[in-house]
mmCIF file of C-alpha atoms in Angstrom:
data_model
loop_
_atom_site.group_PDB
_atom_site.id
_atom_site.type_symbol
_atom_site.label_atom_id
_atom_site.label_comp_id
_atom_site.label_asym_id
_atom_site.label_seq_id
_atom_site.Cartn_x
_atom_site.Cartn_y
_atom_site.Cartn_z
ATOM 1 C CA MET A 1 -86.806 -53.914 -77.451
ATOM 2 C CA ILE A 2 -86.258 -50.546 -75.078
ATOM 3 C CA ASN A 3 -86.959 -47.357 -77.337
ATOM 4 C CA LYS A 4 -84.350 -44.938 -77.600
ATOM 5 C CA SER A 5 -84.369 -41.441 -77.627
ATOM 6 C CA THR A 6 -82.002 -39.667 -80.546
ATOM 7 C CA LEU A 7 -80.832 -36.063 -79.531
ATOM 8 C CA LEU A 8 -81.118 -34.014 -82.233
ATOM 9 C CA ALA A 9 -79.385 -30.388 -80.994
ATOM 10 C CA ALA A 10 -78.314 -28.195 -78.441
ATOM 11 C CA GLU A 11 -79.689 -24.595 -78.102
ATOM 12 C CA PRO A 12 -77.620 -22.795 -75.436
ATOM 13 C CA GLN A 13 -79.215 -19.704 -73.399
ATOM 14 C CA LEU A 14 -77.615 -17.264 -73.456
ATOM 15 C CA PHE A 15 -78.396 -13.973 -70.885
ATOM 16 C CA VAL A 16 -78.456 -10.600 -72.213
ATOM 17 C CA LEU A 17 -79.574 -7.344 -71.152
ATOM 18 C CA ASN A 18 -81.553 -5.837 -74.274
ATOM 19 C CA ILE A 19 -83.194 -8.350 -76.554
ATOM 20 C CA GLY A 20 -83.494 -6.235 -79.580
ATOM 21 C CA ALA A 21 -79.509 -4.972 -79.392
ATOM 22 C CA SER A 22 -78.627 -8.656 -78.695
ATOM 23 C CA CYS A 23 -80.539 -9.467 -81.880
ATOM 24 C CA GLU A 24 -78.927 -6.599 -84.202
ATOM 25 C CA PHE A 25 -75.798 -7.956 -82.813
ATOM 26 C CA TYR A 26 -76.055 -10.909 -83.625
ATOM 27 C CA THR A 27 -77.505 -10.272 -87.405
ATOM 28 C CA LYS A 28 -75.847 -7.490 -88.486
ATOM 29 C CA LYS A 29 -72.273 -8.695 -86.682
ATOM 30 C CA LEU A 30 -72.468 -12.203 -86.936
ATOM 31 C CA GLY A 31 -74.378 -13.468 -90.145
ATOM 32 C CA PHE A 32 -77.079 -14.962 -88.016
ATOM 33 C CA ALA A 33 -81.119 -14.447 -88.783
ATOM 34 C CA VAL A 34 -83.475 -14.244 -85.741
ATOM 35 C CA ALA A 35 -86.045 -16.859 -85.712
ATOM 36 C CA PHE A 36 -88.567 -14.566 -83.106
ATOM 37 C CA THR A 37 -88.982 -12.783 -80.377
ATOM 38 C CA TYR A 38 -91.444 -12.855 -77.159
ATOM 39 C CA GLY A 39 -92.513 -10.426 -75.001
ATOM 40 C CA GLU A 40 -93.342 -6.389 -75.277
ATOM 41 C CA PRO A 41 -91.154 -5.771 -74.968
ATOM 42 C CA PRO A 42 -89.459 -8.711 -75.777
ATOM 43 C CA PHE A 43 -87.283 -10.288 -73.124
ATOM 44 C CA TYR A 44 -87.023 -14.011 -74.876
ATOM 45 C CA GLY A 45 -85.771 -15.215 -78.508
ATOM 46 C CA GLN A 46 -83.818 -17.083 -80.575
ATOM 47 C CA VAL A 47 -80.922 -16.155 -83.619
ATOM 48 C CA PHE A 48 -79.528 -18.725 -85.972
ATOM 49 C CA ARG A 49 -77.599 -19.213 -88.262
ATOM 50 C CA ASP A 50 -77.300 -22.610 -90.692
ATOM 51 C CA GLY A 51 -77.830 -25.255 -87.828
ATOM 52 C CA ALA A 52 -76.631 -23.125 -84.576
ATOM 53 C CA ARG A 53 -79.575 -21.943 -82.593
ATOM 54 C CA LEU A 54 -78.649 -19.880 -79.621
ATOM 55 C CA ASN A 55 -81.606 -18.450 -77.413
ATOM 56 C CA LEU A 56 -81.541 -15.354 -75.699
ATOM 57 C CA ARG A 57 -83.023 -14.343 -72.294
ATOM 58 C CA SER A 58 -82.996 -10.932 -70.901
ATOM 59 C CA LEU A 59 -82.051 -10.048 -67.323
ATOM 60 C CA ASP A 60 -82.016 -6.932 -65.431
ATOM 61 C CA ARG A 61 -78.538 -6.798 -65.050
ATOM 62 C CA PRO A 62 -75.299 -9.694 -65.626
ATOM 63 C CA GLY A 63 -76.303 -13.091 -65.065
ATOM 64 C CA LEU A 64 -72.350 -13.595 -65.036
ATOM 65 C CA ASP A 65 -69.421 -12.322 -63.143
ATOM 66 C CA ALA A 66 -67.462 -10.538 -65.575
ATOM 67 C CA GLU A 67 -63.959 -11.000 -63.993
ATOM 68 C CA ARG A 68 -64.653 -14.813 -63.584
ATOM 69 C CA ARG A 69 -66.010 -15.585 -66.896
ATOM 70 C CA ASP A 70 -63.068 -13.513 -68.829
ATOM 71 C CA ARG A 71 -60.548 -14.918 -65.895
ATOM 72 C CA GLU A 72 -61.860 -18.781 -66.659
ATOM 73 C CA GLN A 73 -62.830 -18.117 -70.038
ATOM 74 C CA LEU A 74 -66.468 -19.340 -68.997
ATOM 75 C CA LEU A 75 -68.008 -20.214 -72.472
ATOM 76 C CA SER A 76 -71.730 -19.521 -72.970
ATOM 77 C CA ALA A 77 -71.983 -21.571 -76.110
ATOM 78 C CA SER A 78 -70.086 -23.958 -78.906
ATOM 79 C CA ILE A 79 -70.757 -24.119 -82.679
ATOM 80 C CA ALA A 80 -68.831 -26.565 -84.279
ATOM 81 C CA LEU A 81 -67.846 -26.101 -87.849
ATOM 82 C CA ASP A 82 -66.522 -27.483 -90.915
ATOM 83 C CA ASP A 83 -63.685 -24.918 -91.166
ATOM 84 C CA ALA A 84 -63.164 -22.203 -88.849
ATOM 85 C CA GLU A 85 -60.425 -19.502 -91.315
ATOM 86 C CA PRO A 86 -63.574 -18.608 -93.854
ATOM 87 C CA LEU A 87 -65.514 -17.567 -90.545
ATOM 88 C CA TYR A 88 -63.110 -16.094 -88.917
ATOM 89 C CA LEU A 89 -61.732 -13.646 -91.620
ATOM 90 C CA GLU A 90 -65.632 -12.797 -91.921
ATOM 91 C CA TYR A 91 -66.179 -11.952 -88.502
ATOM 92 C CA GLN A 92 -62.517 -10.093 -88.749
ATOM 93 C CA ALA A 93 -63.556 -7.966 -91.398
ATOM 94 C CA ALA A 94 -67.311 -7.303 -89.310
ATOM 95 C CA GLY A 95 -65.048 -5.728 -86.409
ATOM 96 C CA VAL A 96 -66.442 -8.660 -84.394
ATOM 97 C CA MET A 97 -64.640 -8.461 -80.822
ATOM 98 C CA PHE A 98 -62.520 -11.630 -80.116
ATOM 99 C CA ALA A 99 -61.703 -13.093 -76.908
ATOM 100 C CA GLN A 100 -59.203 -15.779 -78.538
ATOM 101 C CA PRO A 101 -57.898 -15.123 -82.054
ATOM 102 C CA LEU A 102 -57.896 -18.625 -84.546
ATOM 103 C CA ARG A 103 -56.169 -20.594 -83.425
ATOM 104 C CA THR A 104 -54.787 -24.586 -83.924
ATOM 105 C CA GLU A 105 -55.585 -26.353 -80.698
ATOM 106 C CA PRO A 106 -53.368 -29.299 -79.519
ATOM 107 C CA TRP A 107 -55.665 -31.527 -80.315
ATOM 108 C CA GLY A 108 -55.908 -30.145 -83.734
ATOM 109 C CA ALA A 109 -59.052 -28.205 -84.047
ATOM 110 C CA ARG A 110 -59.800 -24.659 -85.059
ATOM 111 C CA THR A 111 -61.084 -22.284 -83.300
ATOM 112 C CA PHE A 112 -61.945 -18.576 -82.248
ATOM 113 C CA ILE A 113 -63.852 -17.067 -79.705
ATOM 114 C CA VAL A 114 -66.577 -14.302 -80.224
ATOM 115 C CA ARG A 115 -67.583 -12.175 -77.178
ATOM 116 C CA ASP A 116 -71.081 -10.384 -77.736
ATOM 117 C CA LEU A 117 -72.625 -7.285 -76.909
ATOM 118 C CA ASP A 118 -73.389 -8.500 -73.084
ATOM 119 C CA GLY A 119 -69.679 -10.396 -72.952
ATOM 120 C CA ASN A 120 -70.881 -14.034 -73.535
ATOM 121 C CA LEU A 121 -67.985 -15.770 -74.532
ATOM 122 C CA ILE A 122 -69.048 -18.084 -77.855
ATOM 123 C CA LEU A 123 -66.332 -20.934 -79.225
ATOM 124 C CA PHE A 124 -66.628 -21.524 -82.831
ATOM 125 C CA ALA A 125 -64.470 -24.645 -83.602
ATOM 126 C CA GLY A 126 -63.750 -26.565 -86.696
ATOM 127 C CA ARG A 127 -61.563 -29.441 -87.951
ATOM 128 C CA GLY A 128 -58.071 -29.097 -88.254
ATOM 129 C CA GLU A 129 -55.647 -28.554 -91.260
#
């Protein structure tokens, strides 16, 4: 019998310029909580909401070409959820900047994309109607 590992979760790493500012954005605008920050000053951290976890890594300059990221809609993370619309409305009321408004994809999923302070694009995808 061959032992097999089970993949339990993924924790994407997002590149940011300021851990403190990013943690504030994720907590105040997106409803996440800070799991931890590390370093003095902090250069690494993690935020979470329900089962979603995002690792934040501070860089001294952007980690991705902004023009290419926007042109090609290069996602930094995808977060699956049961129903995208209530979260979209929550974020809309909080004044979150969207790279893509809520829409129904051809395959039936309901999606929207948030842009964080550093331009990271985060896809939220829920089941269709």
